[in-house]
Amino acid sequence: MTIDTAELLAIARDAARHTGGFLLHERPADLGVAATKSSPTDVVTEMDTAAEKLIIERIRAHRPHDGFLGEEGDASEGTSGVRWVIDPIDGTVNYLYDLPGWCVSIAAETAEGTLLGVVEVPVVGETFHAVRDGGAFRNGKPIHCRPAVPSARALVATGFGYTVERRTRQAEAIAALLPRVRDLRRAGSAAIDLCSVAAGRVDAYYERGLNPWDVAAGALIAREAGADVVVDLWPEADGSTMCVAAPAALRAELQTALAALHA
Ligand code: LIP
């Protein structure tokens, strides 16, 4: 079946823009926690659920035979060969606290992998997108990752899990890493962190325990911006893997350092 990538990108951008506007302008002043997942701090709000429903409705209106995988539980096999991977709010805790670091992340994948990705950051009015082999863009302008620097000069983004066990290990690793890099940043959204690598706003990003919807769009955008991105490193018994994104030479150096720190 021939896939019209331009059509899919237009649908993804429309859904991300529309949902981003809904989340930005309709956020209840008294927004609270509607449910929790892997721990008491792994939260879901009513807006996460509403946004995922909105995205799927908007896409399905154009693409009734596609499949879906959403963070908030929407999962359906399609018959078209296209599956949409959706994080309706990446950076949910930031959204809950009315901090700016949240986004809508939408990717379309086929049997060959991720075909396109859109990351909409409404509070700052930025839309990142990429199509496989088509480059990466912010608000329609090409973006590229920074040239590789030695890790001692690298500004490194990372994130933390929600369980005490994982956070204890992550704290030990980051305590050892901090003196060996320029500095660290913790934005609270994997998709935004990956887009920051793509736009040259950080030199590198790593995090263990991400879900497919956290990385689907951002990993393609970072790759299309010239970064090396690995998302399935060092699988552990809990099913978690490590994601590392950076220009090739720095990615290799950072990966070696993280391995030595048992991150
Ligand atoms: C978030 C990730 C972030 C991670 C947070 C959280 P969510 O996803 O994007 O990188 O550090 O703990 O998992 O839960 O906001 O969709």
CSV table of C-alpha atoms and ligand atoms in Angstrom, one decimal:
chain,number,residue,atom,x,y,z
A,1,MET,CA,0.0,0.0,0.0
A,2,THR,CA,1.5,3.4,-1.0
A,3,ILE,CA,1.9,5.7,2.0
A,4,ASP,CA,1.5,9.5,1.4
A,5,THR,CA,4.1,10.7,3.9
A,6,ALA,CA,3.1,14.4,3.3
A,7,GLU,CA,-0.5,13.6,4.2
A,8,LEU,CA,0.5,11.8,7.4
A,9,LEU,CA,2.8,14.6,8.4
A,10,ALA,CA,0.0,17.2,7.8
A,11,ILE,CA,-2.4,15.0,9.9
A,12,ALA,CA,0.2,14.7,12.7
A,13,ARG,CA,1.0,18.4,12.8
A,14,ASP,CA,-2.7,19.3,12.8
A,15,ALA,CA,-3.5,16.9,15.7
A,16,ALA,CA,-0.5,18.1,17.7
A,17,ARG,CA,-1.2,21.8,17.2
A,18,HIS,CA,-4.9,21.3,18.0
A,19,THR,CA,-4.3,19.3,21.1
A,20,GLY,CA,-1.5,21.6,22.2
A,21,GLY,CA,-3.9,24.5,22.0
A,22,PHE,CA,-6.5,22.5,24.0
A,23,LEU,CA,-4.0,21.7,26.7
A,24,LEU,CA,-2.7,25.2,26.9
A,25,HIS,CA,-6.0,27.1,26.9
A,26,GLU,CA,-8.3,24.6,28.7
A,27,ARG,CA,-6.0,23.6,31.6
A,28,PRO,CA,-8.2,23.7,34.7
A,29,ALA,CA,-6.9,26.0,37.3
A,30,ASP,CA,-7.5,23.3,39.9
A,31,LEU,CA,-5.9,20.5,37.9
A,32,GLY,CA,-5.2,17.5,40.1
A,33,VAL,CA,-4.0,13.9,39.9
A,34,ALA,CA,-6.7,11.6,38.4
A,35,ALA,CA,-4.6,8.4,38.8
A,36,THR,CA,-1.1,7.1,39.4
A,37,LYS,CA,0.8,4.3,37.5
A,38,SER,CA,4.2,2.8,38.5
A,39,SER,CA,4.4,4.8,41.7
A,40,PRO,CA,2.5,7.5,43.7
A,41,THR,CA,4.5,10.1,41.8
A,42,ASP,CA,3.9,8.7,38.3
A,43,VAL,CA,0.7,10.7,37.7
A,44,VAL,CA,-2.0,10.9,35.1
A,45,THR,CA,-4.4,13.9,34.9
A,46,GLU,CA,-7.8,14.2,33.3
A,47,MET,CA,-6.0,16.2,30.6
A,48,ASP,CA,-3.7,13.4,29.6
A,49,THR,CA,-6.6,11.2,29.0
A,50,ALA,CA,-8.7,13.8,27.2
A,51,ALA,CA,-5.7,14.8,25.0
A,52,GLU,CA,-5.1,11.2,23.9
A,53,LYS,CA,-8.7,10.8,23.0
A,54,LEU,CA,-8.7,14.1,21.1
A,55,ILE,CA,-5.5,13.1,19.1
A,56,ILE,CA,-6.9,9.7,18.2
A,57,GLU,CA,-10.3,11.1,17.2
A,58,ARG,CA,-8.6,13.7,15.0
A,59,ILE,CA,-6.2,11.2,13.3
A,60,ARG,CA,-8.8,8.5,12.9
A,61,ALA,CA,-11.2,10.9,11.1
A,62,HIS,CA,-8.6,10.9,8.3
A,63,ARG,CA,-7.0,7.5,8.8
A,64,PRO,CA,-9.7,5.0,10.0
A,65,HIS,CA,-7.6,1.9,9.3
A,66,ASP,CA,-4.5,2.9,11.2
A,67,GLY,CA,-3.3,1.4,14.5
A,68,PHE,CA,-2.6,3.3,17.7
A,69,LEU,CA,-0.4,3.0,20.8
A,70,GLY,CA,-1.0,5.7,23.4
A,71,GLU,CA,0.6,6.3,26.8
A,72,GLU,CA,-2.8,6.4,28.5
A,73,GLY,CA,-3.9,3.0,27.3
A,74,ASP,CA,-5.3,3.4,23.8
A,75,ALA,CA,-3.9,0.5,21.8
A,76,SER,CA,-5.4,-0.9,18.6
A,77,GLU,CA,-4.0,-2.9,15.7
A,78,GLY,CA,-4.8,-1.3,12.3
A,79,THR,CA,-4.9,-2.8,8.9
A,80,SER,CA,-3.1,0.0,7.0
A,81,GLY,CA,0.5,-0.8,7.9
A,82,VAL,CA,0.7,2.6,9.8
A,83,ARG,CA,0.6,2.8,13.6
A,84,TRP,CA,0.5,6.1,15.5
A,85,VAL,CA,2.6,6.3,18.7
A,86,ILE,CA,1.3,9.0,21.0
A,87,ASP,CA,2.3,10.7,24.2
A,88,PRO,CA,-0.5,13.2,24.7
A,89,ILE,CA,1.5,15.1,27.4
A,90,ASP,CA,5.2,14.3,27.7
A,91,GLY,CA,6.2,16.1,30.9
A,92,THR,CA,3.0,15.4,32.8
A,93,VAL,CA,4.4,16.5,36.1
A,94,ASN,CA,5.5,19.8,34.6
A,95,TYR,CA,2.0,20.2,33.2
A,96,LEU,CA,0.5,19.3,36.5
A,97,TYR,CA,2.6,22.1,38.2
A,98,ASP,CA,1.9,24.5,35.3
A,99,LEU,CA,5.6,24.6,34.4
A,100,PRO,CA,6.4,25.1,30.7
A,101,GLY,CA,8.4,21.9,30.0
A,102,TRP,CA,5.7,19.7,28.4
A,103,CYS,CA,4.8,18.8,24.9
A,104,VAL,CA,2.5,16.7,22.7
A,105,SER,CA,4.5,13.9,20.9
A,106,ILE,CA,3.1,12.1,17.9
A,107,ALA,CA,4.9,9.6,15.7
A,108,ALA,CA,3.8,7.4,12.8
A,109,GLU,CA,5.6,4.1,12.2
A,110,THR,CA,5.5,1.4,9.6
A,111,ALA,CA,7.2,-2.0,9.5
A,112,GLU,CA,10.4,-0.2,8.5
A,113,GLY,CA,10.4,1.9,11.7
A,114,THR,CA,9.4,5.5,12.6
A,115,LEU,CA,8.4,7.3,9.4
A,116,LEU,CA,7.7,10.7,10.9
A,117,GLY,CA,7.6,12.5,14.3
A,118,VAL,CA,6.1,15.8,15.6
A,119,VAL,CA,6.8,17.3,19.0
A,120,GLU,CA,4.6,20.3,19.8
A,121,VAL,CA,5.8,22.6,22.7
A,122,PRO,CA,2.8,24.9,23.1
A,123,VAL,CA,4.1,27.2,26.0
A,124,VAL,CA,7.0,28.4,23.9
A,125,GLY,CA,5.3,28.1,20.5
A,126,GLU,CA,7.7,25.6,19.0
A,127,THR,CA,6.9,22.7,16.7
A,128,PHE,CA,9.7,20.2,16.0
A,129,HIS,CA,9.2,17.7,13.2
A,130,ALA,CA,11.1,15.2,11.0
A,131,VAL,CA,10.3,12.7,8.3
A,132,ARG,CA,12.7,9.8,7.9
A,133,ASP,CA,15.6,10.8,5.6
A,134,GLY,CA,14.1,14.2,5.3
A,135,GLY,CA,15.9,16.3,7.9
A,136,ALA,CA,14.7,17.8,11.2
A,137,PHE,CA,13.0,21.2,11.6
A,138,ARG,CA,11.9,23.6,14.3
A,139,ASN,CA,9.0,25.9,13.2
A,140,GLY,CA,9.8,24.9,9.6
A,141,LYS,CA,13.5,25.8,9.8
A,142,PRO,CA,16.3,23.1,9.6
A,143,ILE,CA,18.0,22.2,12.8
A,144,HIS,CA,21.2,20.3,13.5
A,145,CYS,CA,22.8,18.9,16.6
A,146,ARG,CA,26.0,20.5,18.0
A,147,PRO,CA,29.4,19.1,16.8
A,148,ALA,CA,30.7,16.5,19.2
A,149,VAL,CA,32.7,17.8,22.2
A,150,PRO,CA,34.7,15.9,24.8
A,151,SER,CA,32.3,14.8,27.7
A,152,ALA,CA,34.1,17.2,30.0
A,153,ARG,CA,32.7,20.0,27.9
A,154,ALA,CA,29.3,18.5,27.4
A,155,LEU,CA,26.0,19.9,28.6
A,156,VAL,CA,24.1,16.7,29.3
A,157,ALA,CA,20.3,16.3,29.8
A,158,THR,CA,18.8,13.4,31.7
A,159,GLY,CA,15.8,12.3,33.5
A,160,PHE,CA,14.8,10.0,36.4
A,161,GLY,CA,12.3,7.2,36.9
A,162,TYR,CA,9.5,7.1,39.4
A,163,THR,CA,10.5,4.3,41.7
A,164,VAL,CA,12.7,4.6,44.7
A,165,GLU,CA,14.9,1.7,43.5
A,166,ARG,CA,15.7,3.2,40.1
A,167,ARG,CA,16.0,6.8,41.5
A,168,THR,CA,18.6,5.5,44.1
A,169,ARG,CA,20.7,4.0,41.3
A,170,GLN,CA,20.3,7.1,39.1
A,171,ALA,CA,21.4,9.4,41.9
A,172,GLU,CA,24.5,7.3,42.4
A,173,ALA,CA,25.4,7.4,38.7
A,174,ILE,CA,24.7,11.1,38.4
A,175,ALA,CA,26.8,11.9,41.4
A,176,ALA,CA,29.8,10.3,39.7
A,177,LEU,CA,29.0,11.8,36.3
A,178,LEU,CA,28.4,15.4,37.4
A,179,PRO,CA,32.1,16.2,38.0
A,180,ARG,CA,33.0,14.7,34.6
A,181,VAL,CA,30.8,16.9,32.3
A,182,ARG,CA,30.2,20.6,31.8
A,183,ASP,CA,26.8,20.4,33.5
A,184,LEU,CA,23.5,18.6,33.7
A,185,ARG,CA,20.0,19.6,32.9
A,186,ARG,CA,16.7,17.9,33.9
A,187,ALA,CA,13.8,19.3,31.9
A,188,GLY,CA,11.2,16.6,32.7
A,189,SER,CA,10.3,15.6,29.2
A,190,ALA,CA,12.2,13.0,27.1
A,191,ALA,CA,10.7,14.3,23.9
A,192,ILE,CA,11.8,17.9,24.6
A,193,ASP,CA,15.2,16.6,25.7
A,194,LEU,CA,15.7,14.8,22.4
A,195,CYS,CA,14.5,17.9,20.5
A,196,SER,CA,17.0,19.9,22.5
A,197,VAL,CA,19.8,17.6,21.3
A,198,ALA,CA,18.5,18.0,17.7
A,199,ALA,CA,18.5,21.8,18.1
A,200,GLY,CA,21.9,22.0,19.7
A,201,ARG,CA,20.5,23.3,23.0
A,202,VAL,CA,22.3,20.4,24.9
A,203,ASP,CA,25.2,18.3,23.7
A,204,ALA,CA,23.7,14.9,24.9
A,205,TYR,CA,20.8,13.2,26.6
A,206,TYR,CA,20.5,9.9,28.4
A,207,GLU,CA,17.8,8.3,30.4
A,208,ARG,CA,16.9,4.8,31.5
A,209,GLY,CA,13.3,3.5,31.6
A,210,LEU,CA,11.6,5.4,28.8
A,211,ASN,CA,8.5,4.1,27.0
A,212,PRO,CA,8.1,3.9,23.3
A,213,TRP,CA,5.8,6.9,23.3
A,214,ASP,CA,8.3,9.0,25.1
A,215,VAL,CA,11.0,8.6,22.4
A,216,ALA,CA,9.2,7.7,19.2
A,217,ALA,CA,9.0,11.2,17.7
A,218,GLY,CA,12.0,12.8,19.5
A,219,ALA,CA,14.4,10.0,18.6
A,220,LEU,CA,13.7,10.4,14.8
A,221,ILE,CA,14.0,14.2,15.1
A,222,ALA,CA,17.4,13.9,16.9
A,223,ARG,CA,18.6,11.3,14.3
A,224,GLU,CA,17.5,13.5,11.4
A,225,ALA,CA,19.3,16.4,13.1
A,226,GLY,CA,22.6,14.4,12.9
A,227,ALA,CA,22.7,12.8,16.3
A,228,ASP,CA,23.4,9.2,17.1
A,229,VAL,CA,20.4,7.8,19.1
A,230,VAL,CA,20.2,4.4,20.7
A,231,VAL,CA,17.0,3.6,22.6
A,232,ASP,CA,17.4,-0.1,23.6
A,233,LEU,CA,20.7,-0.3,25.4
A,234,TRP,CA,21.3,-2.7,28.4
A,235,PRO,CA,17.9,-4.2,28.9
A,236,GLU,CA,17.2,-5.1,32.5
A,237,ALA,CA,14.9,-7.6,34.2
A,238,ASP,CA,12.2,-4.9,34.7
A,239,GLY,CA,12.1,-4.4,30.9
A,240,SER,CA,13.8,-1.0,31.1
A,241,THR,CA,16.5,0.0,28.6
A,242,MET,CA,18.8,3.0,28.3
A,243,CYS,CA,18.5,5.8,25.7
A,244,VAL,CA,21.5,7.8,24.7
A,245,ALA,CA,21.4,10.6,22.2
A,246,ALA,CA,24.4,12.7,21.1
A,247,PRO,CA,26.7,13.4,18.1
A,248,ALA,CA,28.5,10.0,17.4
A,249,ALA,CA,31.8,10.6,19.1
A,250,LEU,CA,30.2,12.0,22.3
A,251,ARG,CA,27.6,9.3,22.3
A,252,ALA,CA,30.2,6.6,22.3
A,253,GLU,CA,32.2,8.4,25.1
A,254,LEU,CA,29.2,9.0,27.2
A,255,GLN,CA,27.9,5.4,26.7
A,256,THR,CA,31.3,4.1,27.9
A,257,ALA,CA,31.2,6.3,31.0
A,258,LEU,CA,27.6,5.3,31.7
A,259,ALA,CA,28.5,1.6,31.4
A,260,ALA,CA,31.4,2.1,33.9
A,261,LEU,CA,28.9,3.7,36.3
A,262,HIS,CA,26.5,0.8,35.9
A,263,ALA,CA,23.8,3.4,34.9
B,1,LIP,C1,8.4,11.7,31.4
B,1,LIP,C2,9.6,11.5,30.5
B,1,LIP,C3,10.8,12.1,31.2
B,1,LIP,C4,11.0,11.3,32.5
B,1,LIP,C5,9.8,11.5,33.4
B,1,LIP,C6,8.6,11.0,32.7
B,1,LIP,P1,5.7,11.5,31.1
B,1,LIP,O1,7.3,11.1,30.7
B,1,LIP,O2,9.4,12.2,29.3
B,1,LIP,O3,12.0,12.0,30.4
B,1,LIP,O4,12.2,11.7,33.1
B,1,LIP,O5,10.1,10.9,34.6
B,1,LIP,O6,8.6,9.6,32.5
B,1,LIP,O7,5.4,10.5,32.2
B,1,LIP,O8,5.7,12.9,31.5
B,1,LIP,O9,4.9,11.2,29.9
